[in-house]
mmCIF file of C-alpha atoms in Angstrom:
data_model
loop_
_atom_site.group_PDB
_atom_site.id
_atom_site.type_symbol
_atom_site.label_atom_id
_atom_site.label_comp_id
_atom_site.label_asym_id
_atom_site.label_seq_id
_atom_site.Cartn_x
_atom_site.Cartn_y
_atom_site.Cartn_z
ATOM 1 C CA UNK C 1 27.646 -0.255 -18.129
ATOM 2 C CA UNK C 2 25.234 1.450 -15.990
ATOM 3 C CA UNK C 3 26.853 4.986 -14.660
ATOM 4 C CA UNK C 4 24.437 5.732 -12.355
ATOM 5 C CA UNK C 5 25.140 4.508 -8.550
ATOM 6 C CA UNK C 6 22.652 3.191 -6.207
ATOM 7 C CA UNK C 7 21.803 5.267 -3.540
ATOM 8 C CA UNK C 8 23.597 2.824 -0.930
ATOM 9 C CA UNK C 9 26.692 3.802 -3.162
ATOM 10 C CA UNK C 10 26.305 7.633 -3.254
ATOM 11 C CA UNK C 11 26.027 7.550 1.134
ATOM 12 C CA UNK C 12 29.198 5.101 1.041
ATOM 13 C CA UNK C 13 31.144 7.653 -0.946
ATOM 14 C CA UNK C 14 29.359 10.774 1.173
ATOM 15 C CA UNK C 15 30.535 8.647 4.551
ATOM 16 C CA UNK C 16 34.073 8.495 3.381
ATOM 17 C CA UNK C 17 34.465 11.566 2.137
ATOM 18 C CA UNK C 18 33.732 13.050 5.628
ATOM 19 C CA UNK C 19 35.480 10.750 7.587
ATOM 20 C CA UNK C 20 38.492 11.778 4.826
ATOM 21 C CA UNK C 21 37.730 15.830 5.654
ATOM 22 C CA UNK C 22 37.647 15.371 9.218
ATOM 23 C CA UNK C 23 40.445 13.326 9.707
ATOM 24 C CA UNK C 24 42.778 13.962 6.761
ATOM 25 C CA UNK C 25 43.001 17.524 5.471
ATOM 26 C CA UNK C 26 45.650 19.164 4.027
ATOM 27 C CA UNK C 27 47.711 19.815 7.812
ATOM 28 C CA UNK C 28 47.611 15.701 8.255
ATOM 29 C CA UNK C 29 48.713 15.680 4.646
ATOM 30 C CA UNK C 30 52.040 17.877 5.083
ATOM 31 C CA UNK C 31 52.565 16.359 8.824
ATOM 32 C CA UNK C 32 52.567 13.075 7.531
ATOM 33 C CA UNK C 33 55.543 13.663 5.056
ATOM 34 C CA UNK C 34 58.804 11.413 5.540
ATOM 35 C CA UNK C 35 57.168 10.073 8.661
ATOM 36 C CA UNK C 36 58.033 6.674 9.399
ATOM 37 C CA UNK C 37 55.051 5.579 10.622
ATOM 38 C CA UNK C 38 53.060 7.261 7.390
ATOM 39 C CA UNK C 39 49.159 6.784 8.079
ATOM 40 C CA UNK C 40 46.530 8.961 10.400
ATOM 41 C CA UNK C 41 45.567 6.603 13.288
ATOM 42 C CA UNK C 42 42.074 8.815 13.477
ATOM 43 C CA UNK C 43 41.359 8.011 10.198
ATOM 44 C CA UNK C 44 42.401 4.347 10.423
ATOM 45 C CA UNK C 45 40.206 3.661 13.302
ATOM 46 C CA UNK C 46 37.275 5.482 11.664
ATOM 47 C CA UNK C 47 37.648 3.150 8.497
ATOM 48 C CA UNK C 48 38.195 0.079 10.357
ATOM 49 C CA UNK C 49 34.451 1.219 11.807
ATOM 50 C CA UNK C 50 33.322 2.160 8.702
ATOM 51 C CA UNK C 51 34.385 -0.996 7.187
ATOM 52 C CA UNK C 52 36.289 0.195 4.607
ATOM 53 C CA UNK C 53 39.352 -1.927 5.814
ATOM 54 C CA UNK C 54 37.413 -4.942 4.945
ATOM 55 C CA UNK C 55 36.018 -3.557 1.439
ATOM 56 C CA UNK C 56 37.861 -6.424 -0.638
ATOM 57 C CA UNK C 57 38.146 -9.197 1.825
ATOM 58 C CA UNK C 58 34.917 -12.257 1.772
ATOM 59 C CA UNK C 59 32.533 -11.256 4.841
ATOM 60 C CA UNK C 60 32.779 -14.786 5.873
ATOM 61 C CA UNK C 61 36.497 -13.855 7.118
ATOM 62 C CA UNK C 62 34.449 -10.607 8.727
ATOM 63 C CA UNK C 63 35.120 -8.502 5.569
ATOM 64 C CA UNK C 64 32.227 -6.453 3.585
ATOM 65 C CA UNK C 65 32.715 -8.007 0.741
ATOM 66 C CA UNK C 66 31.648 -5.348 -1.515
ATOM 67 C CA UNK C 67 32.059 -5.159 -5.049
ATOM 68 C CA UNK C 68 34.969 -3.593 -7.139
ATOM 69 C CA UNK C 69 32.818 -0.746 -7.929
ATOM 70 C CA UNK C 70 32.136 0.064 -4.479
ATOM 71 C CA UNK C 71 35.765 -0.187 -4.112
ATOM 72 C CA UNK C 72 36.597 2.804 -6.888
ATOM 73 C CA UNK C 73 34.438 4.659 -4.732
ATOM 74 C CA UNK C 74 36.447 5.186 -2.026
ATOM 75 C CA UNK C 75 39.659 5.305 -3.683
ATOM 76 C CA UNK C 76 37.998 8.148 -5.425
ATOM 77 C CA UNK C 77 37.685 9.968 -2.408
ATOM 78 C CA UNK C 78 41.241 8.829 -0.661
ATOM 79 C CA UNK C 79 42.734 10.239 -4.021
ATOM 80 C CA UNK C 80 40.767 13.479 -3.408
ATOM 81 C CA UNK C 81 41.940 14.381 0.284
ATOM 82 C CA UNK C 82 45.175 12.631 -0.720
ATOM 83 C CA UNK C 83 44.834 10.022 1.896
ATOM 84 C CA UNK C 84 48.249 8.154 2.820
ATOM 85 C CA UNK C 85 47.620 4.876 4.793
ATOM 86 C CA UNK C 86 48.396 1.313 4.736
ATOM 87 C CA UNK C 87 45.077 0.650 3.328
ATOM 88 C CA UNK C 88 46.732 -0.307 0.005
ATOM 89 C CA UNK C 89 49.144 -2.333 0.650
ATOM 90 C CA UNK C 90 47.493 -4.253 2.791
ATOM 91 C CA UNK C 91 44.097 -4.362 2.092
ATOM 92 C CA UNK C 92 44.348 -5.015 -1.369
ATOM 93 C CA UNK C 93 47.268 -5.967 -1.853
ATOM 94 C CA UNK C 94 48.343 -8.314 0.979
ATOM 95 C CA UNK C 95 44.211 -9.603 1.650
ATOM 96 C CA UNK C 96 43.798 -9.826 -1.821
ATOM 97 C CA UNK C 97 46.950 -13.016 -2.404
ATOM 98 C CA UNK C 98 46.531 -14.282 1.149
ATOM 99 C CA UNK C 99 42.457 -14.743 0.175
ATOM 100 C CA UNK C 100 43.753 -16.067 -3.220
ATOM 101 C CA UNK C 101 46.487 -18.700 -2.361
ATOM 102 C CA UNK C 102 46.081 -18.822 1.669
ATOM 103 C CA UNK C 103 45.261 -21.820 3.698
ATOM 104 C CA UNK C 104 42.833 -21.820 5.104
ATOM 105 C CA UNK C 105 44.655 -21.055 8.745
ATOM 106 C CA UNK C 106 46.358 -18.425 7.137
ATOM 107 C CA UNK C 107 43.229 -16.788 5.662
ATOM 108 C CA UNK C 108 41.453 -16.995 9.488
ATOM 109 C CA UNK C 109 44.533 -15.703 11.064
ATOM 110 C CA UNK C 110 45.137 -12.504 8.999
ATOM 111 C CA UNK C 111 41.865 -11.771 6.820
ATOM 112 C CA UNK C 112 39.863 -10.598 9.863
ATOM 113 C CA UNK C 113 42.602 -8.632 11.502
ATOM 114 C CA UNK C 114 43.207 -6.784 8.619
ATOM 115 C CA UNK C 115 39.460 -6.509 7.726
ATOM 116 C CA UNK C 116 39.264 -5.036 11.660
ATOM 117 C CA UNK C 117 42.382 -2.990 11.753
ATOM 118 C CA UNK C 118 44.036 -4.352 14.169
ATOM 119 C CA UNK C 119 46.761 -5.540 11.856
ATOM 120 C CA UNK C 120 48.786 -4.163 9.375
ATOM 121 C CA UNK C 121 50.369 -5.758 6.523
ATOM 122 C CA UNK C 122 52.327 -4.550 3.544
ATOM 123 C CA UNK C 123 53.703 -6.124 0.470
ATOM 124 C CA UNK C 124 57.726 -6.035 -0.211
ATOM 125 C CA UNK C 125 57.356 -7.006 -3.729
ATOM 126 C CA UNK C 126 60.263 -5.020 -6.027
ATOM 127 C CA UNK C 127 63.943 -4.903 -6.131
ATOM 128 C CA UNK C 128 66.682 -3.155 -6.644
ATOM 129 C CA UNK C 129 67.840 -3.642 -10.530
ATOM 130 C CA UNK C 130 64.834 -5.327 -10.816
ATOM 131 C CA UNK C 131 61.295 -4.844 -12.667
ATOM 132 C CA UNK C 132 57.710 -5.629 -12.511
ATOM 133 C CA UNK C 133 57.545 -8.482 -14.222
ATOM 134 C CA UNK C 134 58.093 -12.065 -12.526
ATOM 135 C CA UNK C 135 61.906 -11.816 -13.623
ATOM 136 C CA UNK C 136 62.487 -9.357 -11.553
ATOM 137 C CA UNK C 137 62.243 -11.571 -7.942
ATOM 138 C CA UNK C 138 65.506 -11.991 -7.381
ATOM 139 C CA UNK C 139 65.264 -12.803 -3.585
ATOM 140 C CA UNK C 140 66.847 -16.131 -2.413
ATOM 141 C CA UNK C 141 64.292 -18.236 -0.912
ATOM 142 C CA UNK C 142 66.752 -21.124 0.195
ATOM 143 C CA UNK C 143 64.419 -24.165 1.241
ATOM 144 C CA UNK C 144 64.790 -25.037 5.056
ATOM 145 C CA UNK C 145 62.444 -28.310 6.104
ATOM 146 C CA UNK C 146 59.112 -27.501 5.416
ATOM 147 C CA UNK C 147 60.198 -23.728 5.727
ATOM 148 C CA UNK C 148 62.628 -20.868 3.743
ATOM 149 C CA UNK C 149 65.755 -18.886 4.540
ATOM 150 C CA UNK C 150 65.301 -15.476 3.172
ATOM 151 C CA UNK C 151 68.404 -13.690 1.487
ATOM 152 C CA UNK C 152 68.156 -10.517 -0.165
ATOM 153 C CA UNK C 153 66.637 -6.984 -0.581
ATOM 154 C CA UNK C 154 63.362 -5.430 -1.183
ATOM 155 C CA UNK C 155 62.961 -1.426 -1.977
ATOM 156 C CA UNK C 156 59.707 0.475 -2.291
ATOM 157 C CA UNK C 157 58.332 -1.302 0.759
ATOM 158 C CA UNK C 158 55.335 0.566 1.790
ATOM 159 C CA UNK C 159 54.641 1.250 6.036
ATOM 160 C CA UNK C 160 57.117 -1.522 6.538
ATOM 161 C CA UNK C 161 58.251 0.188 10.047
ATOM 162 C CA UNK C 162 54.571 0.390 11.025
ATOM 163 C CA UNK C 163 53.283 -3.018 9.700
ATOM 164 C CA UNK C 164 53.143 -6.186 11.918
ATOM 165 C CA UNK C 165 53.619 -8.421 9.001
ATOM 166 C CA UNK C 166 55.404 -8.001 5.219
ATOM 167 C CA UNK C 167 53.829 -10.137 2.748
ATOM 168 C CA UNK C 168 57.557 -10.691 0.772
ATOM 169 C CA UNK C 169 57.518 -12.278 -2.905
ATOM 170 C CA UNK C 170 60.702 -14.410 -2.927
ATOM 171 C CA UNK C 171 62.921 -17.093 -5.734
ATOM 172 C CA UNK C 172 62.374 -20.215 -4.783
ATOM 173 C CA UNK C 173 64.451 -22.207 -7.498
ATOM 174 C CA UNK C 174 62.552 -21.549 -10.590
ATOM 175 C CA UNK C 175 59.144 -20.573 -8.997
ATOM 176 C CA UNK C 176 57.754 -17.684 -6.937
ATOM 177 C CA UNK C 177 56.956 -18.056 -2.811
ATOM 178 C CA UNK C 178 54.813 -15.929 -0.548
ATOM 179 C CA UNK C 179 55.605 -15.553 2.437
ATOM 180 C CA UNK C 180 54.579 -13.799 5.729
ATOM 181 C CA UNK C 181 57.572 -12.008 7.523
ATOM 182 C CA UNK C 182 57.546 -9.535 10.382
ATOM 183 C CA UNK C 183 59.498 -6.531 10.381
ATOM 184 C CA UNK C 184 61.092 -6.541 13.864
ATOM 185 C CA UNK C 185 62.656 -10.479 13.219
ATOM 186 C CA UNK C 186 65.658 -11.648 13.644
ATOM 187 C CA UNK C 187 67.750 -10.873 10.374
ATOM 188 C CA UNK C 188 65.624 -8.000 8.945
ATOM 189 C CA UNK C 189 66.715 -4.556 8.868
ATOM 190 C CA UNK C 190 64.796 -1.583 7.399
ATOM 191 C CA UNK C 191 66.560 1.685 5.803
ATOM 192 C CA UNK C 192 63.647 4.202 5.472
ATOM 193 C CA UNK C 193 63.754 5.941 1.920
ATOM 194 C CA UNK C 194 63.021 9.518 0.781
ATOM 195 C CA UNK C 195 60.339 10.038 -2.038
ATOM 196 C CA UNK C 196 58.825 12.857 -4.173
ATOM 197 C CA UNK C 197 55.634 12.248 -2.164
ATOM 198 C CA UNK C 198 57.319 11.970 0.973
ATOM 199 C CA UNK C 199 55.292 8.552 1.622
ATOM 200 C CA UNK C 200 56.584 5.831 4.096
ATOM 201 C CA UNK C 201 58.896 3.464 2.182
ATOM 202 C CA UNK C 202 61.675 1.648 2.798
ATOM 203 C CA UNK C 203 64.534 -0.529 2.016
ATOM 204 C CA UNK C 204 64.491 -3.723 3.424
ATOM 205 C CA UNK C 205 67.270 -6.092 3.597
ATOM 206 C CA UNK C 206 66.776 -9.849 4.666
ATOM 207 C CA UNK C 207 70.075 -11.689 5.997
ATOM 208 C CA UNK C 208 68.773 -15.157 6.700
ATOM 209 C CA UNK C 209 65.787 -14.882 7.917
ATOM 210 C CA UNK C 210 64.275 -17.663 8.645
ATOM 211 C CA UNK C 211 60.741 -18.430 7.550
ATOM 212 C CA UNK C 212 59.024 -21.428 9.048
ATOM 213 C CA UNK C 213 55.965 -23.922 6.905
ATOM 214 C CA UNK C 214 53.171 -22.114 9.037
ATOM 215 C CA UNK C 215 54.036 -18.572 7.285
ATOM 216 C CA UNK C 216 53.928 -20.042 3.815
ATOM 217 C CA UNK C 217 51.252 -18.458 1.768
ATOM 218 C CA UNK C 218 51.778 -20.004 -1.348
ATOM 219 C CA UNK C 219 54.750 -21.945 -3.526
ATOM 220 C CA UNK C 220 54.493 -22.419 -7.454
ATOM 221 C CA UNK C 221 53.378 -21.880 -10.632
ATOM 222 C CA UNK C 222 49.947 -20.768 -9.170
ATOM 223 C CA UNK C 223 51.454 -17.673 -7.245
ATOM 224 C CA UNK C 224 52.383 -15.379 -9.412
ATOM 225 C CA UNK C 225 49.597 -15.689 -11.707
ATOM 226 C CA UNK C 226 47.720 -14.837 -8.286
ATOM 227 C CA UNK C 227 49.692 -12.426 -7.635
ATOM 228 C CA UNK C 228 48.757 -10.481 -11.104
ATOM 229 C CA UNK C 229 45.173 -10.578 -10.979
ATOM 230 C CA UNK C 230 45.684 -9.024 -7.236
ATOM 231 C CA UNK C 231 47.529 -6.037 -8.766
ATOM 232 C CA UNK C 232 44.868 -5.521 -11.625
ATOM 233 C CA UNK C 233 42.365 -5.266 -9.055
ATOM 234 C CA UNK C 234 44.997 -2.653 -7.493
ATOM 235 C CA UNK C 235 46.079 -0.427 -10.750
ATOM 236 C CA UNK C 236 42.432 -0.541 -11.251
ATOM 237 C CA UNK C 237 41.997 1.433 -8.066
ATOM 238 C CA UNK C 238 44.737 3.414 -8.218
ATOM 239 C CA UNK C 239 43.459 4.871 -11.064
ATOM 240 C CA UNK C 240 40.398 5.952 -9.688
ATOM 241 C CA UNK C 241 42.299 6.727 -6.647
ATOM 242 C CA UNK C 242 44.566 8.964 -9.632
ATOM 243 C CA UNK C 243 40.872 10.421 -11.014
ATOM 244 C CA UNK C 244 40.039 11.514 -7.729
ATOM 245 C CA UNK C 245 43.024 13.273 -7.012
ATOM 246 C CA UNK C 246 43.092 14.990 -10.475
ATOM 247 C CA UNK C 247 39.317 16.224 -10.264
ATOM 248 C CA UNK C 248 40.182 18.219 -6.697
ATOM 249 C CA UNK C 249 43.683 19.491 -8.510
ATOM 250 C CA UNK C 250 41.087 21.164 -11.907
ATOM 251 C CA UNK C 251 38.944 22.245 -8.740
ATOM 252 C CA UNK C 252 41.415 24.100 -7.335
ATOM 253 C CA UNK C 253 42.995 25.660 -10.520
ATOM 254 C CA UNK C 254 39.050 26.474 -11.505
ATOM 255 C CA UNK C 255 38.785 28.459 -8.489
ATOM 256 C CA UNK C 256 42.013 30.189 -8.350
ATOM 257 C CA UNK C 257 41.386 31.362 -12.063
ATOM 258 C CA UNK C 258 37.955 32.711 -10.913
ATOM 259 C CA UNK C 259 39.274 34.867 -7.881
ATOM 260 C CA UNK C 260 42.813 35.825 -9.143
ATOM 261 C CA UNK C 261 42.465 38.853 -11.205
ATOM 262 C CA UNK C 262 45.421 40.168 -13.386
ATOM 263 C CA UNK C 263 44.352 43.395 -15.685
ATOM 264 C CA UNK C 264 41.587 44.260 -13.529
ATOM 265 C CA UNK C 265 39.516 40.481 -14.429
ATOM 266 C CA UNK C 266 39.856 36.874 -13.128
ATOM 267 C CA UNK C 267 42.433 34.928 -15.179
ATOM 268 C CA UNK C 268 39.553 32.453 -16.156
ATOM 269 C CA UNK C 269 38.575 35.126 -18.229
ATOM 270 C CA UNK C 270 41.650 34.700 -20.533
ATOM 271 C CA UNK C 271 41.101 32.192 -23.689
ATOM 272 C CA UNK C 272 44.650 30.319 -22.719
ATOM 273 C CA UNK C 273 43.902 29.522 -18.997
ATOM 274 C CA UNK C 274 40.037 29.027 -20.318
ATOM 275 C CA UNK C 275 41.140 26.375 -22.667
ATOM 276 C CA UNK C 276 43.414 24.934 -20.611
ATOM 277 C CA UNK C 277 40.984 24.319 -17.711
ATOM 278 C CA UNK C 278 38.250 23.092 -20.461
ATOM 279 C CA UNK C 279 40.816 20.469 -21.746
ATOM 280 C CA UNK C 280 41.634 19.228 -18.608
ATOM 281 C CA UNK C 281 38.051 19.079 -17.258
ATOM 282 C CA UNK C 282 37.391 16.640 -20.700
ATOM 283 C CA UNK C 283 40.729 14.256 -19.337
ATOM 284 C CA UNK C 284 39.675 13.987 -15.952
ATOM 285 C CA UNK C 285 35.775 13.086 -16.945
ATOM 286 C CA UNK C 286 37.716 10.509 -19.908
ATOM 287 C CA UNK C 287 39.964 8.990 -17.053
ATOM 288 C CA UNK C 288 37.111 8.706 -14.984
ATOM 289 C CA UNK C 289 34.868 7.170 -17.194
ATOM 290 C CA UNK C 290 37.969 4.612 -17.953
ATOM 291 C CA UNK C 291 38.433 3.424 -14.362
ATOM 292 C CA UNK C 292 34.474 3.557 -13.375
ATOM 293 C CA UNK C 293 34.387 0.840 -16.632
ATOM 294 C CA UNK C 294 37.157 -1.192 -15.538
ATOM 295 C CA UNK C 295 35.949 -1.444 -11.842
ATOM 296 C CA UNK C 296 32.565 -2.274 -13.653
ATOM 297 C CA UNK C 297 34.027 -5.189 -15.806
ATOM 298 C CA UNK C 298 35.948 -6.411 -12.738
ATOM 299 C CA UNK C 299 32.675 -6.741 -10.507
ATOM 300 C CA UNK C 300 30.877 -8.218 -13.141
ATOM 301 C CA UNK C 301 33.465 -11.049 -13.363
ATOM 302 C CA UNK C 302 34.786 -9.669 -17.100
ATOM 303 C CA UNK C 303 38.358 -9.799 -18.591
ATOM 304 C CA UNK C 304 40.542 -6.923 -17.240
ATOM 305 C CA UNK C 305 43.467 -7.992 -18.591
ATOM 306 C CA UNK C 306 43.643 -5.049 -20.875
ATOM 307 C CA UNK C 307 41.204 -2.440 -19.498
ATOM 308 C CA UNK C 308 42.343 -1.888 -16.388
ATOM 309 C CA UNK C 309 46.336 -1.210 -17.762
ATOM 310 C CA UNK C 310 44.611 0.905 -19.981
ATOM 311 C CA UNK C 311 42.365 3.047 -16.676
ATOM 312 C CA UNK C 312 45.705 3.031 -14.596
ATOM 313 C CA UNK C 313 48.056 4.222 -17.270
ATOM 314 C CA UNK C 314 45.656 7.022 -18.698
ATOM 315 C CA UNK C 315 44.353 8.120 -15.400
ATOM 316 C CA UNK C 316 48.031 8.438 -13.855
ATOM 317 C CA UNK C 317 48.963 10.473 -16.836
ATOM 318 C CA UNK C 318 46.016 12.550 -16.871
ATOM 319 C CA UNK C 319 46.745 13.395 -13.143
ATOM 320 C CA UNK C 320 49.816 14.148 -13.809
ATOM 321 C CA UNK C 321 49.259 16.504 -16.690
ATOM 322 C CA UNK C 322 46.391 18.275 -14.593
ATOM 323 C CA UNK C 323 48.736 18.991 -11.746
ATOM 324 C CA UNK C 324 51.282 20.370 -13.883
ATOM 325 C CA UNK C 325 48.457 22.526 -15.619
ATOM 326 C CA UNK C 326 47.107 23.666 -12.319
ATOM 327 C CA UNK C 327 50.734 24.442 -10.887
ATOM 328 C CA UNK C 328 50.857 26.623 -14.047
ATOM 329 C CA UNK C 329 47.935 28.603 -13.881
ATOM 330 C CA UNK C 330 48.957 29.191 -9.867
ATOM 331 C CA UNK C 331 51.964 30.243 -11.102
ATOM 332 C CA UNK C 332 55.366 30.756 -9.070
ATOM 333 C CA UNK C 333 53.035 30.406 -5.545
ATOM 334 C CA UNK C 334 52.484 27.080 -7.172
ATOM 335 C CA UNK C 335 54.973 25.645 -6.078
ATOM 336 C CA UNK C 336 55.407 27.002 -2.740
ATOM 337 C CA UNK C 337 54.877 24.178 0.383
ATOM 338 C CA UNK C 338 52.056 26.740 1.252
ATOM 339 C CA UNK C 339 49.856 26.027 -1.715
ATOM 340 C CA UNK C 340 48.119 22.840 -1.638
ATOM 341 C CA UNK C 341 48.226 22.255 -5.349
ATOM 342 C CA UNK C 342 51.968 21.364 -5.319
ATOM 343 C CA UNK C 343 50.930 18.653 -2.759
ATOM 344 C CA UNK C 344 48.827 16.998 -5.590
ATOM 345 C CA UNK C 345 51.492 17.571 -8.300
ATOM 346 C CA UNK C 346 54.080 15.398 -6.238
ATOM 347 C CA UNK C 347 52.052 12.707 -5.812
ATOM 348 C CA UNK C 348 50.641 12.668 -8.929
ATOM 349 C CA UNK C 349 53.826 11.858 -10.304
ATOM 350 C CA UNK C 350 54.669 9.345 -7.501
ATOM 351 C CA UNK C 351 51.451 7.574 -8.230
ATOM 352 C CA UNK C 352 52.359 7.178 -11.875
ATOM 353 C CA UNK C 353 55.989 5.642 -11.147
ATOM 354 C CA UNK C 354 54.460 3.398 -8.544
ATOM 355 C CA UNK C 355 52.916 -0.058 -8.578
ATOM 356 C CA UNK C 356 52.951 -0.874 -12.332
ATOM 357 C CA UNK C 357 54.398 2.174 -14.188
ATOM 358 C CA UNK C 358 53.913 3.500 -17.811
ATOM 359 C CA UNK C 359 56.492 1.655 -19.485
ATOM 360 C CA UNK C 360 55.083 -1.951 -17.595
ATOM 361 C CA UNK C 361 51.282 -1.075 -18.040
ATOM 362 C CA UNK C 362 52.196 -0.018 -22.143
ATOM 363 C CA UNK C 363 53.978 -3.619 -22.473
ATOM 364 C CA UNK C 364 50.358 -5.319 -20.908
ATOM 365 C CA UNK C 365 48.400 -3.439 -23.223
ATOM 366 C CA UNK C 366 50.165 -4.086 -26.073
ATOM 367 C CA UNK C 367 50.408 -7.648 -25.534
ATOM 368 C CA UNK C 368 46.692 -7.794 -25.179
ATOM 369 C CA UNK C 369 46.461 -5.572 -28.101
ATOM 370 C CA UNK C 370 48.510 -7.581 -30.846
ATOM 371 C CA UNK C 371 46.903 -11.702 -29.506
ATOM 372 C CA UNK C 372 43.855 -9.833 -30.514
#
């Protein structure tokens, strides 16, 4: 694996990470909280230009097309100014099964108006009582022509009130349907729900909705194995996105243990707080390394099946523990809403629970682990 990035890489990340400190500092970050909406439109429009909205979808449907690596990149930097957008959900998640499975029509229709911005999608994938696994798709879809009828509920459902269309994962008999859905038809309601990172999700609750042959992204056996290599090119993001956010956390502890002084010298100066910057400087450059390979691996068209588990699950916890470290050597200010670090400790936590969490990502790994 070569470490070193081009220098077309090192501008990419340099563009973003201005566009991310003009338009998404630490105000947007707190404004943003429990809003329903969720997501800077500044920002937005300034990726869309950028291209960044288009980062994983084929340039031929008006995407840039870049590689996975390219990719960690800028979740590296939306995991350092703790960007909150739809960007996930929809341009990852939502591009990434409609490019797999998709007609054709489908793929023209939504692809470049994602890529552009001038659609958002989301995926409402998990349910209540329910897991990660394929089991856990509980949602009746009830077969209607060519069509479905969509019965059930769907929690964690990211910028579903600002989304024009939810990409839902549904039961159809003993298989697994895609489907396109938009938030303001006829039968759906959304409940918006409260979270430790105070992110836009919601409760969504279909009664009948009916879903008709042209909004069909995929039906069978194929789907949900498409569906799982979409979210391990997502948890392999997220955990740079999770490596990102944990390097500005250490740089934040790092400075406030060189300028606060207790006994007349900077608490950096004390062997505990020393030691416990210096081990979680070695976790952060580990978890980095981790997710930089796995993004590697990915764009060079190798197995991930067990890497990038392994990059999400350690990065996650190293942000976590980082956080917690930082909030520690902050002290009681820590976690004040006027300190920035407690913004990173919530959603380092959040990030860990969310989209494949520890207990899910240790079951992949050790399956991979023991058919070895």
């Amino acid at each position: 694996m070569d470490m070193d990035f081009t220098s077309e890489q090192e501008l990419l990340r340099e563009t973003v990470r201005r566009a991310c400190e003009r338009h998404h500092g630490p105000d947007v970050v707190r404004k943003l909280e429990n809003d329903p909406v969720g997501y800077e439109p500044a920002l937005w429009q300034q990726l869309a230009e950028l291209g960044v909205l288009g980062l994983m979808i084929d340039e031929q449907y008006a995407g840039s097309g870049m590689s996975m690596v390219e990719a960690a990149i800028v979740y590296e930097e939306f995991g350092r100014a703790l960007v909150t957008s739809p960007h996930f959900a929809g341009c990852v998640l939502a591009a990434g099964l409609i490019g797999r499975v998709g007609s054709p029509e489908l793929r023209q229709r939504w692809l470049p108006a994602i890529a552009a911005g001038s659609s958002i999608a989301t995926v409402a994938w998990l349910e209540p009582d329910g897991g990660y696994a394929e089991a856990g798709i509980a949602l009746q879809a009830t077969p209607d022509g060519a069509g479905f009828r969509l019965t059930g509920t769907k929690r964690h459902v990211p910028f579903a009130q600002a989304a024009d269309v939810m990409l839902v994962l549904a039961r159809a008999g003993e298989q697994v349907a895609a489907v396109l859905v938009e938030p303001t038809a006829p039968g759906v309601s959304l409940e918006q729900q409260l979270t430790v990172a105070g992110d836009a999700q919601f409760k969504v609750t279909f009664d009948d909705v009916a879903v008709d042959a042209a909004a069909v992204v995929g039906s069978g056996a194929g789907v949900w194995e498409a569906w799982h290599q979409t979210m391990l090119d997502g948890v392999t993001l997220l955990a740079a996105q999770a490596v990102g956010g944990a390097r500005a956390a250490l740089d934040l502890a790092v400075d406030y243990a060189k300028t606060r002084e207790q006994f007349d010298k900077p608490l950096g100066a004390f062997q505990a707080i020393a030691h416990y910057l210096s081990d979680a400087a070695t976790r952060v450059d580990g978890a980095q390394t981790l997710a930089w390979q796995a993004a590697w691996a990915r764009s060079e068209g190798r197995p991930v099946d067990r890497l990038a588990p392994m990059a999400k699950s350690f990065a996650c916890r190293t942000f976590r523990d980082v956080t917690a470290t930082a909030v520690q050597i902050f002290g009681g200010v820590g976690f004040t809403v006027e300190f920035d670090i407690q913004l990173y400790f919530r959603r380092a936590k959040s990030l860990q629970l969310n989209y494949w969490d520890d207990r899910y990502l240790d079951e992949l790994i050790a399956a991979q682990v023991l058919d070895a």
